[in-house]
């Protein structure tokens, strides 16, 4: 396959930076470009999956939506790594807390992801492959998040295939017991795609809701915590 790909309309690799920040929501990608980047150029709107390249503190960086779930997001992860020579993708997303001490608006940085996804079926025989981010990026993000004063948790996340899950209570309790911090829907696929192509993946989340407590918050607080996560990811991005 050559560029443009079926899902990304950029006609030159140069239109996309070496690091791409990827929220699920394309309008959140636009928000990052509008609020944090200078000299912005749009490189994609195929299927409404907006993608932009610009400069953050002089550093060239791209931002693009991934859509929700492993199947949608993996199309973009694979095409960016394989056809556009992207070196690093940082997922910036929201997640639902599964632990009492992981509070609304806290930052979670994934040290690994587990999933019921079938994407690695038959790849590793009977071995359960662990999907993990790039260690240097993980350390950099953790240290920066602490420097910035954010309440930060590092640990395993669950990349669920279903938002409206009917998971058995026993399974849910075991995930909690074994320390899963939160649930989201894409990182397992990102870390697999990055490993497959010898590239770097990282997942940073803001807790937007809880699966164990009834939580609600003002739109203003929510927006502020999302912008903290975006700034953190931009600081970590490599050009
Ligand atoms: N489930 C899956 N993904 C999510 C959730 C959730 O509860 N909250 C934010 N992303």
mmCIF file of C-alpha atoms and ligand atoms in Angstrom:
data_model
loop_
_atom_site.group_PDB
_atom_site.id
_atom_site.type_symbol
_atom_site.label_atom_id
_atom_site.label_comp_id
_atom_site.label_asym_id
_atom_site.label_seq_id
_atom_site.Cartn_x
_atom_site.Cartn_y
_atom_site.Cartn_z
ATOM 1 C CA UNK A 1 0.000 0.000 0.000
ATOM 2 C CA UNK A 2 1.158 3.526 -0.676
ATOM 3 C CA UNK A 3 0.112 6.923 0.596
ATOM 4 C CA UNK A 4 -2.473 8.318 0.743
ATOM 5 C CA UNK A 5 -3.931 5.321 2.568
ATOM 6 C CA UNK A 6 -7.646 4.421 2.499
ATOM 7 C CA UNK A 7 -8.198 6.319 5.757
ATOM 8 C CA UNK A 8 -5.613 9.135 5.802
ATOM 9 C CA UNK A 9 -5.498 11.645 2.951
ATOM 10 C CA UNK A 10 -2.041 13.196 3.594
ATOM 11 C CA UNK A 11 -0.165 12.885 0.284
ATOM 12 C CA UNK A 12 3.317 13.299 1.777
ATOM 13 C CA UNK A 13 4.912 11.746 4.865
ATOM 14 C CA UNK A 14 6.245 15.201 5.763
ATOM 15 C CA UNK A 15 2.719 16.396 6.510
ATOM 16 C CA UNK A 16 2.680 14.293 9.680
ATOM 17 C CA UNK A 17 5.130 14.800 12.578
ATOM 18 C CA UNK A 18 7.146 12.004 14.220
ATOM 19 C CA UNK A 19 4.897 12.076 17.304
ATOM 20 C CA UNK A 20 1.099 11.992 17.005
ATOM 21 C CA UNK A 21 -1.204 12.651 19.979
ATOM 22 C CA UNK A 22 -4.423 10.700 19.554
ATOM 23 C CA UNK A 23 -7.649 11.312 21.451
ATOM 24 C CA UNK A 24 -10.622 9.135 20.446
ATOM 25 C CA UNK A 25 -12.702 12.180 19.533
ATOM 26 C CA UNK A 26 -11.626 14.065 16.375
ATOM 27 C CA UNK A 27 -13.101 17.291 17.802
ATOM 28 C CA UNK A 28 -10.788 16.918 20.777
ATOM 29 C CA UNK A 29 -7.906 16.692 18.268
ATOM 30 C CA UNK A 30 -9.160 19.979 16.803
ATOM 31 C CA UNK A 31 -9.334 21.442 20.319
ATOM 32 C CA UNK A 32 -5.667 20.568 20.937
ATOM 33 C CA UNK A 33 -4.627 22.062 17.574
ATOM 34 C CA UNK A 34 -6.686 25.230 18.170
ATOM 35 C CA UNK A 35 -5.537 25.785 21.752
ATOM 36 C CA UNK A 36 -1.963 24.499 21.972
ATOM 37 C CA UNK A 37 -0.378 24.455 18.502
ATOM 38 C CA UNK A 38 0.998 27.214 16.277
ATOM 39 C CA UNK A 39 1.266 27.313 12.465
ATOM 40 C CA UNK A 40 -1.273 24.512 12.217
ATOM 41 C CA UNK A 41 -1.971 22.656 8.980
ATOM 42 C CA UNK A 42 -4.741 20.103 8.600
ATOM 43 C CA UNK A 43 -3.664 16.825 6.996
ATOM 44 C CA UNK A 44 -6.812 14.719 7.255
ATOM 45 C CA UNK A 45 -10.581 14.867 7.233
ATOM 46 C CA UNK A 46 -11.398 11.500 5.652
ATOM 47 C CA UNK A 47 -14.363 10.045 7.612
ATOM 48 C CA UNK A 48 -14.297 13.189 9.749
ATOM 49 C CA UNK A 49 -11.157 11.902 11.515
ATOM 50 C CA UNK A 50 -9.533 15.322 11.775
ATOM 51 C CA UNK A 51 -5.726 15.427 11.823
ATOM 52 C CA UNK A 52 -3.439 18.450 12.245
ATOM 53 C CA UNK A 53 0.271 19.223 12.415
ATOM 54 C CA UNK A 54 1.683 22.272 14.179
ATOM 55 C CA UNK A 55 4.272 23.441 16.706
ATOM 56 C CA UNK A 56 4.203 23.256 20.493
ATOM 57 C CA UNK A 57 6.968 25.376 22.076
ATOM 58 C CA UNK A 58 8.885 25.039 18.804
ATOM 59 C CA UNK A 59 8.452 21.265 18.678
ATOM 60 C CA UNK A 60 6.693 19.811 15.630
ATOM 61 C CA UNK A 61 3.826 17.551 16.629
ATOM 62 C CA UNK A 62 0.652 16.113 15.093
ATOM 63 C CA UNK A 63 -2.712 15.390 16.621
ATOM 64 C CA UNK A 64 -5.467 13.216 15.179
ATOM 65 C CA UNK A 65 -8.647 11.436 16.302
ATOM 66 C CA UNK A 66 -8.577 7.625 16.475
ATOM 67 C CA UNK A 67 -12.282 6.813 16.833
ATOM 68 C CA UNK A 68 -13.509 4.584 19.644
ATOM 69 C CA UNK A 69 -12.387 1.020 20.287
ATOM 70 C CA UNK A 70 -9.518 -1.167 19.136
ATOM 71 C CA UNK A 71 -10.816 -1.885 15.580
ATOM 72 C CA UNK A 72 -11.188 1.790 14.618
ATOM 73 C CA UNK A 73 -8.092 3.086 16.365
ATOM 74 C CA UNK A 74 -5.824 0.277 15.071
ATOM 75 C CA UNK A 75 -6.525 1.273 11.482
ATOM 76 C CA UNK A 76 -4.993 4.679 12.236
ATOM 77 C CA UNK A 77 -2.174 3.379 14.470
ATOM 78 C CA UNK A 78 -1.077 0.887 11.798
ATOM 79 C CA UNK A 79 -1.310 3.332 8.896
ATOM 80 C CA UNK A 80 0.575 6.075 10.775
ATOM 81 C CA UNK A 81 3.376 3.731 11.878
ATOM 82 C CA UNK A 82 3.621 1.746 8.662
ATOM 83 C CA UNK A 83 2.972 4.245 5.856
ATOM 84 C CA UNK A 84 3.712 7.675 7.352
ATOM 85 C CA UNK A 85 6.904 6.783 9.273
ATOM 86 C CA UNK A 86 5.442 8.009 12.564
ATOM 87 C CA UNK A 87 7.745 7.012 15.458
ATOM 88 C CA UNK A 88 5.505 7.574 18.435
ATOM 89 C CA UNK A 89 1.780 7.668 19.197
ATOM 90 C CA UNK A 90 0.536 8.976 22.523
ATOM 91 C CA UNK A 91 -3.078 8.151 23.266
ATOM 92 C CA UNK A 92 -4.755 10.909 25.294
ATOM 93 C CA UNK A 93 -8.081 9.616 26.500
ATOM 94 C CA UNK A 94 -10.666 9.363 29.204
ATOM 95 C CA UNK A 95 -11.138 6.325 31.410
ATOM 96 C CA UNK A 96 -13.522 4.994 34.039
ATOM 97 C CA UNK A 97 -11.971 4.387 37.469
ATOM 98 C CA UNK A 98 -12.036 0.894 38.978
ATOM 99 C CA UNK A 99 -10.263 1.714 42.267
ATOM 100 C CA UNK A 100 -11.297 3.863 45.246
ATOM 101 C CA UNK A 101 -8.049 5.832 45.244
ATOM 102 C CA UNK A 102 -8.228 6.641 41.510
ATOM 103 C CA UNK A 103 -10.359 9.768 41.646
ATOM 104 C CA UNK A 104 -12.185 11.919 39.121
ATOM 105 C CA UNK A 105 -9.656 14.040 37.110
ATOM 106 C CA UNK A 106 -6.621 12.076 38.311
ATOM 107 C CA UNK A 107 -4.055 11.178 35.659
ATOM 108 C CA UNK A 108 -3.443 7.517 34.864
ATOM 109 C CA UNK A 109 -0.425 6.430 32.806
ATOM 110 C CA UNK A 110 -0.694 2.843 31.558
ATOM 111 C CA UNK A 111 2.218 0.528 32.379
ATOM 112 C CA UNK A 112 0.353 -2.243 30.518
ATOM 113 C CA UNK A 113 -3.062 -3.060 29.107
ATOM 114 C CA UNK A 114 -5.175 -6.204 29.254
ATOM 115 C CA UNK A 115 -8.113 -6.970 27.009
ATOM 116 C CA UNK A 116 -10.662 -9.526 25.854
ATOM 117 C CA UNK A 117 -9.861 -8.366 22.299
ATOM 118 C CA UNK A 118 -9.084 -11.139 19.817
ATOM 119 C CA UNK A 119 -6.326 -9.187 18.021
ATOM 120 C CA UNK A 120 -3.543 -11.450 19.238
ATOM 121 C CA UNK A 121 -5.427 -14.762 18.821
ATOM 122 C CA UNK A 122 -3.152 -17.267 17.050
ATOM 123 C CA UNK A 123 -0.158 -14.915 17.165
ATOM 124 C CA UNK A 124 1.550 -16.389 20.216
ATOM 125 C CA UNK A 125 0.151 -19.917 20.545
ATOM 126 C CA UNK A 126 -1.095 -20.434 24.095
ATOM 127 C CA UNK A 127 0.967 -17.554 25.486
ATOM 128 C CA UNK A 128 -0.943 -14.546 26.862
ATOM 129 C CA UNK A 129 0.999 -11.615 25.463
ATOM 130 C CA UNK A 130 1.346 -8.514 27.650
ATOM 131 C CA UNK A 131 0.684 -5.285 25.811
ATOM 132 C CA UNK A 132 3.039 -2.598 27.158
ATOM 133 C CA UNK A 133 4.027 0.978 26.324
ATOM 134 C CA UNK A 134 7.525 2.310 25.653
ATOM 135 C CA UNK A 135 9.426 2.423 28.952
ATOM 136 C CA UNK A 136 11.422 5.638 28.357
ATOM 137 C CA UNK A 137 8.285 7.531 27.354
ATOM 138 C CA UNK A 138 6.460 6.104 30.347
ATOM 139 C CA UNK A 139 9.185 7.314 32.722
ATOM 140 C CA UNK A 140 9.307 10.713 31.050
ATOM 141 C CA UNK A 141 5.530 11.099 31.318
ATOM 142 C CA UNK A 142 5.476 9.997 34.955
ATOM 143 C CA UNK A 143 8.255 12.375 36.002
ATOM 144 C CA UNK A 144 6.702 15.279 34.091
ATOM 145 C CA UNK A 145 3.260 14.614 35.553
ATOM 146 C CA UNK A 146 4.694 14.657 39.093
ATOM 147 C CA UNK A 147 6.650 17.860 38.276
ATOM 148 C CA UNK A 148 3.427 19.485 37.102
ATOM 149 C CA UNK A 149 1.783 18.545 40.395
ATOM 150 C CA UNK A 150 -0.862 16.206 38.979
ATOM 151 C CA UNK A 151 -2.184 13.301 41.027
ATOM 152 C CA UNK A 152 -0.739 10.475 38.953
ATOM 153 C CA UNK A 153 -1.280 6.709 38.995
ATOM 154 C CA UNK A 154 0.767 4.202 36.992
ATOM 155 C CA UNK A 155 -0.515 0.679 36.441
ATOM 156 C CA UNK A 156 -2.464 -1.718 34.270
ATOM 157 C CA UNK A 157 -5.568 -0.575 32.392
ATOM 158 C CA UNK A 158 -8.361 -2.655 30.868
ATOM 159 C CA UNK A 159 -8.943 -1.950 27.170
ATOM 160 C CA UNK A 160 -12.534 -3.124 26.918
ATOM 161 C CA UNK A 161 -14.249 -4.131 23.683
ATOM 162 C CA UNK A 162 -17.591 -2.983 25.054
ATOM 163 C CA UNK A 163 -18.597 0.333 26.600
ATOM 164 C CA UNK A 164 -21.944 -1.202 27.618
ATOM 165 C CA UNK A 165 -20.398 -4.303 29.099
ATOM 166 C CA UNK A 166 -22.290 -7.140 30.798
ATOM 167 C CA UNK A 167 -19.166 -8.409 32.534
ATOM 168 C CA UNK A 168 -19.723 -11.001 35.273
ATOM 169 C CA UNK A 169 -19.435 -9.373 38.741
ATOM 170 C CA UNK A 170 -16.818 -11.989 39.671
ATOM 171 C CA UNK A 171 -14.635 -11.019 36.699
ATOM 172 C CA UNK A 172 -15.006 -7.331 37.517
ATOM 173 C CA UNK A 173 -14.022 -7.977 41.140
ATOM 174 C CA UNK A 174 -10.993 -10.005 40.055
ATOM 175 C CA UNK A 175 -9.804 -7.218 37.772
ATOM 176 C CA UNK A 176 -10.055 -4.844 40.737
ATOM 177 C CA UNK A 177 -8.355 -7.286 43.070
ATOM 178 C CA UNK A 178 -5.442 -7.741 40.667
ATOM 179 C CA UNK A 179 -4.984 -3.981 40.509
ATOM 180 C CA UNK A 180 -6.512 -2.830 37.233
ATOM 181 C CA UNK A 181 -6.766 0.950 37.646
ATOM 182 C CA UNK A 182 -9.367 1.885 35.058
ATOM 183 C CA UNK A 183 -11.160 0.938 31.860
ATOM 184 C CA UNK A 184 -10.797 2.519 28.425
ATOM 185 C CA UNK A 185 -11.021 1.037 24.925
ATOM 186 C CA UNK A 186 -7.893 1.459 22.789
ATOM 187 C CA UNK A 187 -4.483 1.143 24.481
ATOM 188 C CA UNK A 188 -4.111 -2.616 24.128
ATOM 189 C CA UNK A 189 -4.266 -2.140 20.350
ATOM 190 C CA UNK A 190 -1.916 0.846 20.392
ATOM 191 C CA UNK A 191 0.787 -0.983 22.334
ATOM 192 C CA UNK A 192 0.466 -4.054 20.069
ATOM 193 C CA UNK A 193 0.701 -1.928 16.904
ATOM 194 C CA UNK A 194 3.717 -0.042 18.265
ATOM 195 C CA UNK A 195 5.517 -3.306 19.170
ATOM 196 C CA UNK A 196 4.679 -4.841 15.776
ATOM 197 C CA UNK A 197 6.272 -1.941 13.921
ATOM 198 C CA UNK A 198 9.181 -1.387 16.346
ATOM 199 C CA UNK A 199 7.780 2.025 17.315
ATOM 200 C CA UNK A 200 6.724 3.738 20.548
ATOM 201 C CA UNK A 201 3.301 3.806 22.194
ATOM 202 C CA UNK A 202 2.095 5.493 25.359
ATOM 203 C CA UNK A 203 -1.343 5.906 26.963
ATOM 204 C CA UNK A 204 -2.263 8.810 29.257
ATOM 205 C CA UNK A 205 -5.774 9.132 30.677
ATOM 206 C CA UNK A 206 -7.925 11.497 32.641
ATOM 207 C CA UNK A 207 -10.471 9.806 34.883
ATOM 208 C CA UNK A 208 -13.856 10.961 33.555
ATOM 209 C CA UNK A 209 -16.158 8.634 35.486
ATOM 210 C CA UNK A 210 -16.167 5.720 37.880
ATOM 211 C CA UNK A 211 -17.416 2.155 37.664
ATOM 212 C CA UNK A 212 -17.572 1.871 41.460
ATOM 213 C CA UNK A 213 -18.864 5.274 42.609
ATOM 214 C CA UNK A 214 -21.504 7.641 41.299
ATOM 215 C CA UNK A 215 -19.480 10.671 40.227
ATOM 216 C CA UNK A 216 -20.499 13.872 38.538
ATOM 217 C CA UNK A 217 -18.659 17.113 37.975
ATOM 218 C CA UNK A 218 -18.886 20.524 36.330
ATOM 219 C CA UNK A 219 -18.066 20.880 32.663
ATOM 220 C CA UNK A 220 -15.424 23.451 33.627
ATOM 221 C CA UNK A 221 -13.511 21.082 35.924
ATOM 222 C CA UNK A 222 -13.737 18.346 33.362
ATOM 223 C CA UNK A 223 -12.306 20.560 30.637
ATOM 224 C CA UNK A 224 -9.477 21.752 32.912
ATOM 225 C CA UNK A 225 -8.405 18.205 33.751
ATOM 226 C CA UNK A 226 -8.438 17.239 30.058
ATOM 227 C CA UNK A 227 -6.239 20.201 29.183
ATOM 228 C CA UNK A 228 -3.772 19.139 31.933
ATOM 229 C CA UNK A 229 -3.471 15.737 30.230
ATOM 230 C CA UNK A 230 -3.035 17.335 26.791
ATOM 231 C CA UNK A 231 -0.251 19.584 28.072
ATOM 232 C CA UNK A 232 1.456 16.630 29.712
ATOM 233 C CA UNK A 233 1.367 14.652 26.445
ATOM 234 C CA UNK A 234 2.665 17.645 24.467
ATOM 235 C CA UNK A 235 5.539 18.064 26.916
ATOM 236 C CA UNK A 236 6.440 14.379 26.512
ATOM 237 C CA UNK A 237 6.232 14.401 22.663
ATOM 238 C CA UNK A 238 9.525 13.969 20.804
ATOM 239 C CA UNK A 239 10.173 15.711 17.486
HETATM 240 N N1 LIG B 1 -15.753 2.207 29.761
HETATM 241 C C1 LIG B 1 -14.973 2.203 28.686
HETATM 242 N N2 LIG B 1 -14.311 3.266 28.275
HETATM 243 C C2 LIG B 1 -14.417 4.394 29.001
HETATM 244 C C3 LIG B 1 -15.200 4.457 30.128
HETATM 245 C C4 LIG B 1 -15.899 3.300 30.538
HETATM 246 O O1 LIG B 1 -16.616 3.293 31.546
HETATM 247 N N3 LIG B 1 -15.109 5.726 30.636
HETATM 248 C C5 LIG B 1 -14.281 6.396 29.805
HETATM 249 N N4 LIG B 1 -13.864 5.595 28.822
#
